[in-house]
Amino acid sequence: MKSEEKLLANMVITKYGHFLKDHEIAHVKESVEDIIKNAHALRNVKLDNDIEPFSVFLPFAKTTEYDSGEIHNE
Amino acid sequence: MSETPIFKSVRELGLSIKSKDISPVEITKHFLDRLEKYGPEYNSVVTITADLALKQAKFAENEIVKGKYKGPLHGIPYGAKDLLATSGGIPTTWGAKLFENQTFSYDAAVVSKLRKSGAVLIAKLAMVELAGGMGYRQPNASITGPCKSPWDKNTWAGGSSSGSGSAVGCGLVPFAIGSETWGSILSPANNCGISGLRPTYGRVSRYGAMALSWTLDKLGPLALSADDCGLILEAIAGKDHRDPSSSNRKYTYNKKVCRKNKLGIIKGVLDSMDEQVQSNFVTSVKYLENKFEITEIDVPDLPYEEVTRTIMLAESSSAFEEFTEKGLARHLTAPEDRYGPYARTTVLAKDYIKALRIRGIMAHQLNDIMSEFDALIAPTRNTPASPIDDEFRGSITGSSRDIMGAAGNALGIPSVSVPNGFTPENLPTGIQFMGSAFQENKILSIAADFQEESDWHRQHPAELLPKTEP
């Protein structure tokens, strides 16, 4: 295992190892390796600084009768 | 109606109800009998909601008698994947033993909408535990056991909307609602020889549906024809303030849409496909060439599967945080699901954000390509239904290639699968038509045309055909 995989697998085992049997820990290590392989495919894509995540954050404000213009302050 | 309602399309049943040839109560009783008889045999049902169904059917009948006909779903029974919340003490198990007694005090938006259309909830249908999100690699990953294909009980119905596919294919319900995060509607449609529509993300409210991955989850219909899928989509689509992702765009089913009559096939999409799947697809393409100009296309070299996988892993890790932290996975059925949630807690925030950034690039570049075509086409799955006892290679945690599925789900674009033939072992195969966002009518019109001139969707397993009187 390479260092990143090792580090992350150790983190999982430290946090969740008590839930896992030995053979399951071996599978978890393999899964962490897959996740890192997956991450490398993403990291290899070069993006300009201004490329934003494709999800829009919208500030929230609850709409009131005042916002709808139906109630007027006289 | 002199004939049995079994294996009749929603449109046909609707016309019979409207003309009072058959009553909603009669139809409901027919399907209740089928559910009781075949549901356990195919592991396709979790709960039969007989009392509720008969009550709703009687209500529908009274309305129709009084001249208050609501439309093509009025009085038609249906089944809901067991991740959709239902009130009235009906369990919603999410396919997992751990949640077998879970109940909700409210109905999922899609259940409410179908009730308003007059449809009759007759069953909660089997599914892969937690919608397959923990990385299952075998059919036996459900509280109800491995769900079987109507075409061969030794093969799998597909997943994770297994029961929705199997119940429609077995003629236990006229239609069903399933969900798809990555492949969960199209896979059972393929394996069960029926039609399935994955709508555009946001087209159908997810309120009351188990969340696996908030930006990937979609709800959609499985039925006997693409035409039925359109009728059902119209009933369940629409804005819902309880689901912030739901779209304001109104949806009316209409097959008469303007088409370019051009279809695209992604180069290499047939690589590593099963030989018979390829052969049936090539035959379908030859037929489609009579009406469409079909072009092989290149798509940008981007990590489609890795983007979708990263989003799914990161979001599901958060959606099931408490479940993971408490070690509850040990109660799941499939051994691989018992350790599945842990490794994904290592997905780094920067990698998740990177996936979301690449998702935008994918959306724009693919939209440019797809705007030249009515749809991209491909085999729905690269194999027919797999043996019930076999492990398979999953897309979610594995490394199998599935550009259509990965891109289609990451970009939230619609796809409809319809049957396009059989293997020599008499297992169905499917073809999918994937369109641009909110272009369901276009892909449904192409699929419906395909079905008007083929009869794969009208074929049903001999042992499941209703017995005729001598």
XYZ file of C-alpha atoms in Angstrom, chain B residues 3-455:
453
model
C -60.596 -10.553 -20.924
C -58.312 -10.612 -17.932
C -56.686 -7.308 -16.944
C -53.357 -9.101 -16.429
C -50.620 -7.913 -18.826
C -52.808 -5.119 -20.167
C -51.169 -1.721 -20.466
C -52.148 1.140 -18.183
C -53.623 2.907 -21.212
C -55.801 -0.121 -22.075
C -56.906 -0.608 -18.468
C -57.680 3.091 -18.165
C -59.922 2.983 -21.222
C -61.740 -0.094 -19.871
C -62.312 1.643 -16.539
C -63.429 4.846 -18.208
C -65.940 2.978 -20.339
C -67.014 0.991 -17.250
C -66.141 -2.359 -18.884
C -64.359 -3.242 -15.663
C -64.395 -1.651 -12.239
C -61.377 -0.587 -10.162
C -62.451 -3.079 -7.469
C -62.511 -5.976 -9.965
C -59.095 -5.033 -11.313
C -57.666 -4.626 -7.825
C -58.948 -8.067 -6.792
C -57.343 -9.655 -9.872
C -53.965 -8.136 -9.012
C -54.273 -8.915 -5.296
C -54.727 -12.584 -6.228
C -51.642 -12.436 -8.436
C -49.571 -10.762 -5.718
C -50.566 -13.413 -3.186
C -49.874 -16.236 -5.619
C -46.630 -15.151 -7.259
C -45.154 -12.446 -5.009
C -43.422 -14.834 -2.583
C -42.301 -17.144 -5.400
C -40.371 -14.324 -7.081
C -39.355 -12.489 -3.872
C -40.804 -9.362 -5.420
C -43.107 -8.106 -2.665
C -42.534 -6.807 0.859
C -46.069 -5.822 1.904
C -49.395 -6.327 0.167
C -51.602 -3.403 1.149
C -54.881 -5.227 0.505
C -57.128 -3.275 2.886
C -55.890 0.086 1.695
C -56.068 -1.016 -1.941
C -59.679 -2.181 -1.704
C -60.635 1.015 0.126
C -58.954 3.182 -2.519
C -60.440 1.080 -5.330
C -63.965 1.451 -3.915
C -63.421 5.187 -3.544
C -62.244 5.402 -7.164
C -65.218 3.344 -8.303
C -67.666 5.667 -6.559
C -66.025 8.717 -8.086
C -66.185 7.209 -11.575
C -69.825 6.186 -11.137
C -70.553 9.799 -10.155
C -68.883 10.980 -13.370
C -65.738 12.283 -11.686
C -63.224 10.488 -13.909
C -59.733 11.788 -13.152
C -57.714 10.381 -16.035
C -55.803 7.320 -17.223
C -54.524 6.213 -13.796
C -57.898 6.420 -12.072
C -58.635 3.066 -10.454
C -55.374 1.456 -11.620
C -53.415 -0.510 -8.990
C -49.672 0.050 -8.636
C -46.738 -0.949 -6.455
C -44.197 1.345 -4.797
C -40.560 0.534 -4.147
C -40.209 0.045 -0.417
C -38.112 3.161 0.073
C -41.145 5.415 -0.412
C -42.737 6.520 2.836
C -46.321 5.426 3.352
C -48.559 6.450 6.243
C -51.189 4.343 7.986
C -48.826 1.918 9.682
C -47.591 0.339 6.437
C -43.914 -0.530 6.969
C -41.229 1.048 4.806
C -38.271 -1.303 5.146
C -35.722 0.223 2.740
C -35.090 -3.444 1.886
C -33.188 -4.021 5.134
C -33.939 -6.233 8.133
C -32.848 -3.410 10.409
C -35.744 -1.256 9.207
C -38.401 -3.964 8.900
C -40.673 -2.220 11.414
C -40.010 1.335 10.252
C -43.156 3.376 9.672
C -43.829 6.966 8.698
C -46.658 9.329 9.564
C -46.741 10.780 6.062
C -46.752 9.693 2.428
C -43.956 10.311 -0.026
C -44.867 13.035 -2.512
C -45.065 10.511 -5.335
C -47.513 8.353 -3.341
C -49.686 11.426 -2.619
C -49.630 12.459 -6.254
C -50.661 9.016 -7.440
C -53.490 8.958 -4.896
C -54.696 12.312 -6.271
C -54.654 10.788 -9.754
C -56.901 8.017 -8.446
C -54.269 5.249 -8.600
C -54.555 2.441 -6.049
C -51.559 1.496 -3.874
C -51.632 -2.294 -3.818
C -48.126 -3.270 -2.635
C -44.774 -2.134 -1.325
C -42.213 -3.829 -3.523
C -38.900 -5.508 -2.821
C -35.602 -3.720 -3.251
C -31.922 -4.209 -2.632
C -31.113 -3.157 0.933
C -30.534 0.597 1.204
C -30.983 0.854 -2.570
C -27.703 -0.948 -3.116
C -25.757 2.015 -1.818
C -23.489 -0.015 0.442
C -21.807 -1.703 -2.522
C -23.619 -5.048 -2.834
C -22.275 -7.481 -5.407
C -24.924 -10.212 -5.367
C -28.694 -10.572 -5.792
C -29.125 -11.864 -2.226
C -28.851 -8.430 -0.631
C -32.385 -7.829 0.531
C -34.710 -8.545 3.434
C -36.906 -10.482 0.981
C -34.119 -12.561 -0.568
C -32.878 -12.457 -4.145
C -35.601 -11.061 -6.381
C -36.173 -13.208 -9.466
C -36.624 -12.300 -13.101
C -40.044 -13.202 -14.520
C -38.239 -14.901 -17.396
C -36.192 -17.360 -15.377
C -36.375 -17.851 -11.634
C -32.724 -18.829 -11.644
C -31.775 -15.329 -12.769
C -31.846 -11.955 -11.027
C -34.495 -9.274 -11.540
C -31.851 -6.525 -11.469
C -31.563 -3.821 -8.885
C -32.028 -1.944 -6.849
C -35.700 -1.511 -7.861
C -35.865 -5.300 -8.141
C -39.435 -5.849 -6.982
C -40.725 -2.969 -9.109
C -39.271 -4.668 -12.189
C -40.195 -8.213 -11.267
C -43.774 -7.387 -10.208
C -44.512 -5.573 -13.470
C -42.843 -8.320 -15.533
C -44.759 -11.047 -13.671
C -48.079 -9.232 -14.178
C -48.569 -8.633 -10.435
C -49.108 -4.878 -10.883
C -49.831 -2.823 -14.006
C -47.067 -0.370 -13.080
C -44.615 0.422 -10.324
C -42.474 3.245 -9.046
C -38.738 2.706 -8.687
C -35.758 4.876 -7.941
C -32.400 5.285 -9.601
C -29.151 6.642 -8.257
C -27.058 4.754 -10.806
C -28.851 2.081 -12.852
C -31.595 1.078 -10.424
C -34.536 1.632 -12.794
C -32.889 0.680 -16.075
C -31.289 -2.525 -14.769
C -34.568 -4.168 -13.628
C -36.305 -2.917 -16.785
C -33.628 -4.775 -18.771
C -33.632 -7.977 -16.739
C -37.414 -8.223 -16.463
C -38.202 -7.411 -20.106
C -40.257 -4.307 -19.358
C -40.058 -0.542 -19.919
C -38.494 1.810 -17.394
C -38.006 5.559 -17.369
C -35.350 7.403 -15.415
C -36.678 10.959 -15.508
C -34.618 14.141 -15.430
C -33.252 14.911 -11.950
C -35.771 17.188 -10.248
C -38.664 16.186 -12.491
C -40.226 14.107 -9.692
C -40.160 15.177 -6.045
C -37.969 12.988 -3.840
C -39.829 14.016 -0.687
C -40.437 10.944 1.451
C -37.988 8.738 -0.470
C -34.973 7.243 1.290
C -31.990 9.447 0.469
C -28.903 7.679 -0.786
C -27.296 10.488 -2.748
C -29.190 13.781 -2.823
C -27.827 15.007 -6.136
C -28.148 11.653 -7.929
C -31.430 10.124 -6.666
C -34.401 10.097 -9.066
C -37.832 8.444 -8.961
C -39.519 7.037 -12.039
C -41.982 4.512 -13.470
C -41.607 0.899 -14.592
C -44.414 -0.372 -16.791
C -45.236 -2.554 -19.784
C -44.643 0.180 -22.368
C -42.901 3.502 -22.895
C -46.335 5.015 -23.534
C -47.431 3.942 -20.038
C -44.269 5.501 -18.582
C -45.325 8.825 -20.112
C -48.807 8.626 -18.613
C -47.373 7.834 -15.190
C -44.693 10.534 -15.374
C -47.341 13.166 -16.033
C -49.083 12.146 -12.798
C -45.974 12.202 -10.610
C -43.999 15.139 -12.053
C -44.057 18.655 -10.683
C -42.704 21.196 -8.246
C -42.794 20.371 -4.561
C -41.536 22.919 -2.045
C -40.471 20.026 0.240
C -37.860 18.939 -2.320
C -35.689 21.937 -3.194
C -34.326 20.176 -6.274
C -37.774 19.697 -7.814
C -38.273 21.619 -11.009
C -40.837 24.323 -11.788
C -41.130 23.052 -15.346
C -44.583 21.664 -15.995
C -44.690 18.251 -17.618
C -47.456 17.143 -19.961
C -47.003 13.838 -21.744
C -47.067 14.336 -25.492
C -45.712 11.906 -28.064
C -46.076 14.359 -30.928
C -42.821 16.208 -30.520
C -40.522 17.773 -33.052
C -37.564 15.483 -33.763
C -34.353 15.816 -35.733
C -34.493 12.092 -36.500
C -30.863 11.729 -35.518
C -29.466 9.284 -32.980
C -25.940 8.988 -31.642
C -23.956 5.987 -30.410
C -20.905 6.576 -28.238
C -17.845 4.925 -29.814
C -16.732 1.875 -27.881
C -20.001 1.551 -25.980
C -20.355 -2.033 -27.241
C -16.885 -3.062 -26.069
C -16.956 -5.912 -23.579
C -20.693 -6.390 -24.067
C -22.244 -9.831 -24.048
C -22.375 -11.185 -27.616
C -26.154 -11.636 -27.700
C -26.727 -8.187 -26.191
C -24.586 -6.761 -29.011
C -26.401 -8.790 -31.632
C -29.861 -7.655 -30.472
C -28.649 -4.060 -30.331
C -27.274 -4.251 -33.889
C -30.644 -5.595 -35.063
C -32.420 -2.697 -33.307
C -30.035 -0.207 -34.903
C -30.794 -1.654 -38.351
C -34.494 -1.157 -37.701
C -33.978 2.381 -36.372
C -31.890 3.262 -39.443
C -35.106 3.204 -41.461
C -36.236 6.321 -39.634
C -33.131 7.864 -38.120
C -29.717 8.977 -39.213
C -27.415 7.188 -36.779
C -23.897 8.429 -36.121
C -21.053 7.115 -34.018
C -19.730 9.881 -31.803
C -16.752 10.597 -29.599
C -17.322 11.988 -26.139
C -14.743 14.069 -24.253
C -12.171 12.035 -22.365
C -13.387 12.658 -18.814
C -13.563 10.392 -15.751
C -17.336 9.796 -15.962
C -17.536 6.769 -13.674
C -15.113 8.254 -11.149
C -17.128 11.478 -10.894
C -20.411 9.651 -10.307
C -18.819 7.162 -7.922
C -17.183 9.901 -5.842
C -20.420 11.875 -5.564
C -22.351 8.734 -4.581
C -19.786 7.611 -2.013
C -19.430 11.033 -0.374
C -23.131 11.843 -0.249
C -24.169 8.383 0.955
C -21.511 8.557 3.647
C -23.211 11.659 4.991
C -26.771 10.380 4.424
C -25.928 7.266 6.456
C -23.575 8.886 8.951
C -25.390 7.758 12.090
C -25.887 4.277 10.620
C -22.145 4.071 9.961
C -20.995 5.513 13.269
C -23.169 3.049 15.202
C -21.863 0.085 13.226
C -25.360 -0.875 12.086
C -24.087 -2.230 8.766
C -23.390 -5.528 10.539
C -27.149 -6.194 10.366
C -27.281 -6.081 6.567
C -27.845 -9.245 4.534
C -25.023 -9.181 1.971
C -21.597 -9.751 3.594
C -20.025 -7.004 1.434
C -22.642 -4.484 2.629
C -21.507 -5.067 6.225
C -18.164 -3.330 5.619
C -19.276 -1.174 2.655
C -19.953 2.101 4.506
C -16.547 2.441 6.189
C -13.976 2.925 3.422
C -16.026 5.714 1.853
C -15.548 7.883 4.937
C -12.062 8.507 3.495
C -13.336 10.392 0.431
C -11.688 13.776 0.829
C -13.737 16.976 0.656
C -11.459 18.307 -2.075
C -12.066 15.218 -4.208
C -15.833 15.478 -3.775
C -15.707 19.154 -4.771
C -13.490 18.267 -7.711
C -16.084 15.750 -8.849
C -18.748 18.471 -8.663
C -16.537 20.807 -10.715
C -15.901 18.175 -13.388
C -19.636 17.449 -13.375
C -20.196 20.978 -14.728
C -17.664 20.442 -17.525
C -19.348 17.127 -18.375
C -22.796 18.752 -18.399
C -21.816 21.511 -20.818
C -19.720 19.375 -23.145
C -22.219 16.527 -23.349
C -25.105 18.936 -23.808
C -23.315 20.453 -26.824
C -22.931 16.986 -28.321
C -26.442 15.829 -27.465
C -28.066 18.952 -28.905
C -27.242 17.532 -32.360
C -29.307 14.415 -31.659
C -32.716 13.371 -30.403
C -31.070 10.775 -28.184
C -28.013 8.675 -27.581
C -28.675 4.965 -27.800
C -26.963 1.939 -26.244
C -27.774 -1.469 -24.842
C -29.394 -0.902 -21.454
C -27.023 -3.317 -19.721
C -23.951 -5.100 -20.983
C -25.375 -8.508 -20.043
C -28.809 -10.111 -19.726
C -29.984 -11.113 -16.234
C -27.189 -12.810 -14.314
C -27.599 -16.114 -12.422
C -29.283 -15.652 -9.057
C -26.328 -17.079 -7.111
C -23.546 -15.254 -8.968
C -21.575 -12.246 -7.839
C -21.407 -9.390 -10.316
C -19.109 -6.436 -10.743
C -20.801 -3.333 -9.454
C -20.465 0.171 -10.849
C -20.667 1.874 -7.493
C -17.628 0.394 -5.835
C -16.075 -1.550 -8.676
C -14.373 -0.384 -11.791
C -16.713 -1.587 -14.526
C -17.156 0.821 -17.440
C -20.585 2.379 -17.865
C -20.290 5.782 -19.543
C -23.999 6.038 -20.402
C -25.050 5.193 -16.847
C -22.393 7.269 -15.132
C -22.835 10.360 -17.304
C -26.612 10.012 -17.461
C -26.942 9.892 -13.707
C -24.276 12.457 -12.855
C -25.862 14.904 -15.279
C -29.416 14.029 -14.225
C -30.562 13.443 -17.786
C -33.431 11.109 -18.700
C -33.237 7.678 -20.256
C -35.879 5.138 -21.161
C -35.216 1.426 -21.572
C -37.425 -0.881 -23.616
C -37.001 -4.559 -24.453
C -35.338 -5.290 -27.793
C -35.069 -9.062 -27.991
C -34.139 -12.257 -26.227
C -31.049 -14.359 -25.827
C -31.081 -18.035 -26.902
C -31.745 -18.769 -23.201
C -34.940 -16.695 -23.500
C -33.684 -13.848 -21.327
C -34.713 -10.340 -22.378
C -32.294 -7.605 -23.448
C -32.963 -3.872 -23.591
C -32.122 -0.757 -25.568
C -31.951 2.659 -23.921
C -32.674 6.072 -25.393
C -30.983 8.843 -23.387
C -31.998 12.437 -24.038
C -31.130 15.947 -22.920
C -32.474 17.277 -19.631
C -36.274 17.675 -19.573
C -36.626 15.986 -22.991
C -38.608 13.001 -21.731
C -41.259 13.436 -24.409
C -38.664 13.114 -27.141
C -37.158 9.875 -25.858
C -40.582 8.459 -24.984
C -41.851 9.207 -28.481
C -38.889 7.367 -30.037
C -39.287 4.428 -27.654
C -43.050 4.306 -28.252
C -42.496 4.303 -32.032
C -40.001 1.473 -31.574
C -42.608 -0.461 -29.590
C -45.374 0.205 -32.098
C -43.410 -1.766 -34.660
C -41.953 -4.445 -32.397
C -43.619 -6.855 -30.044
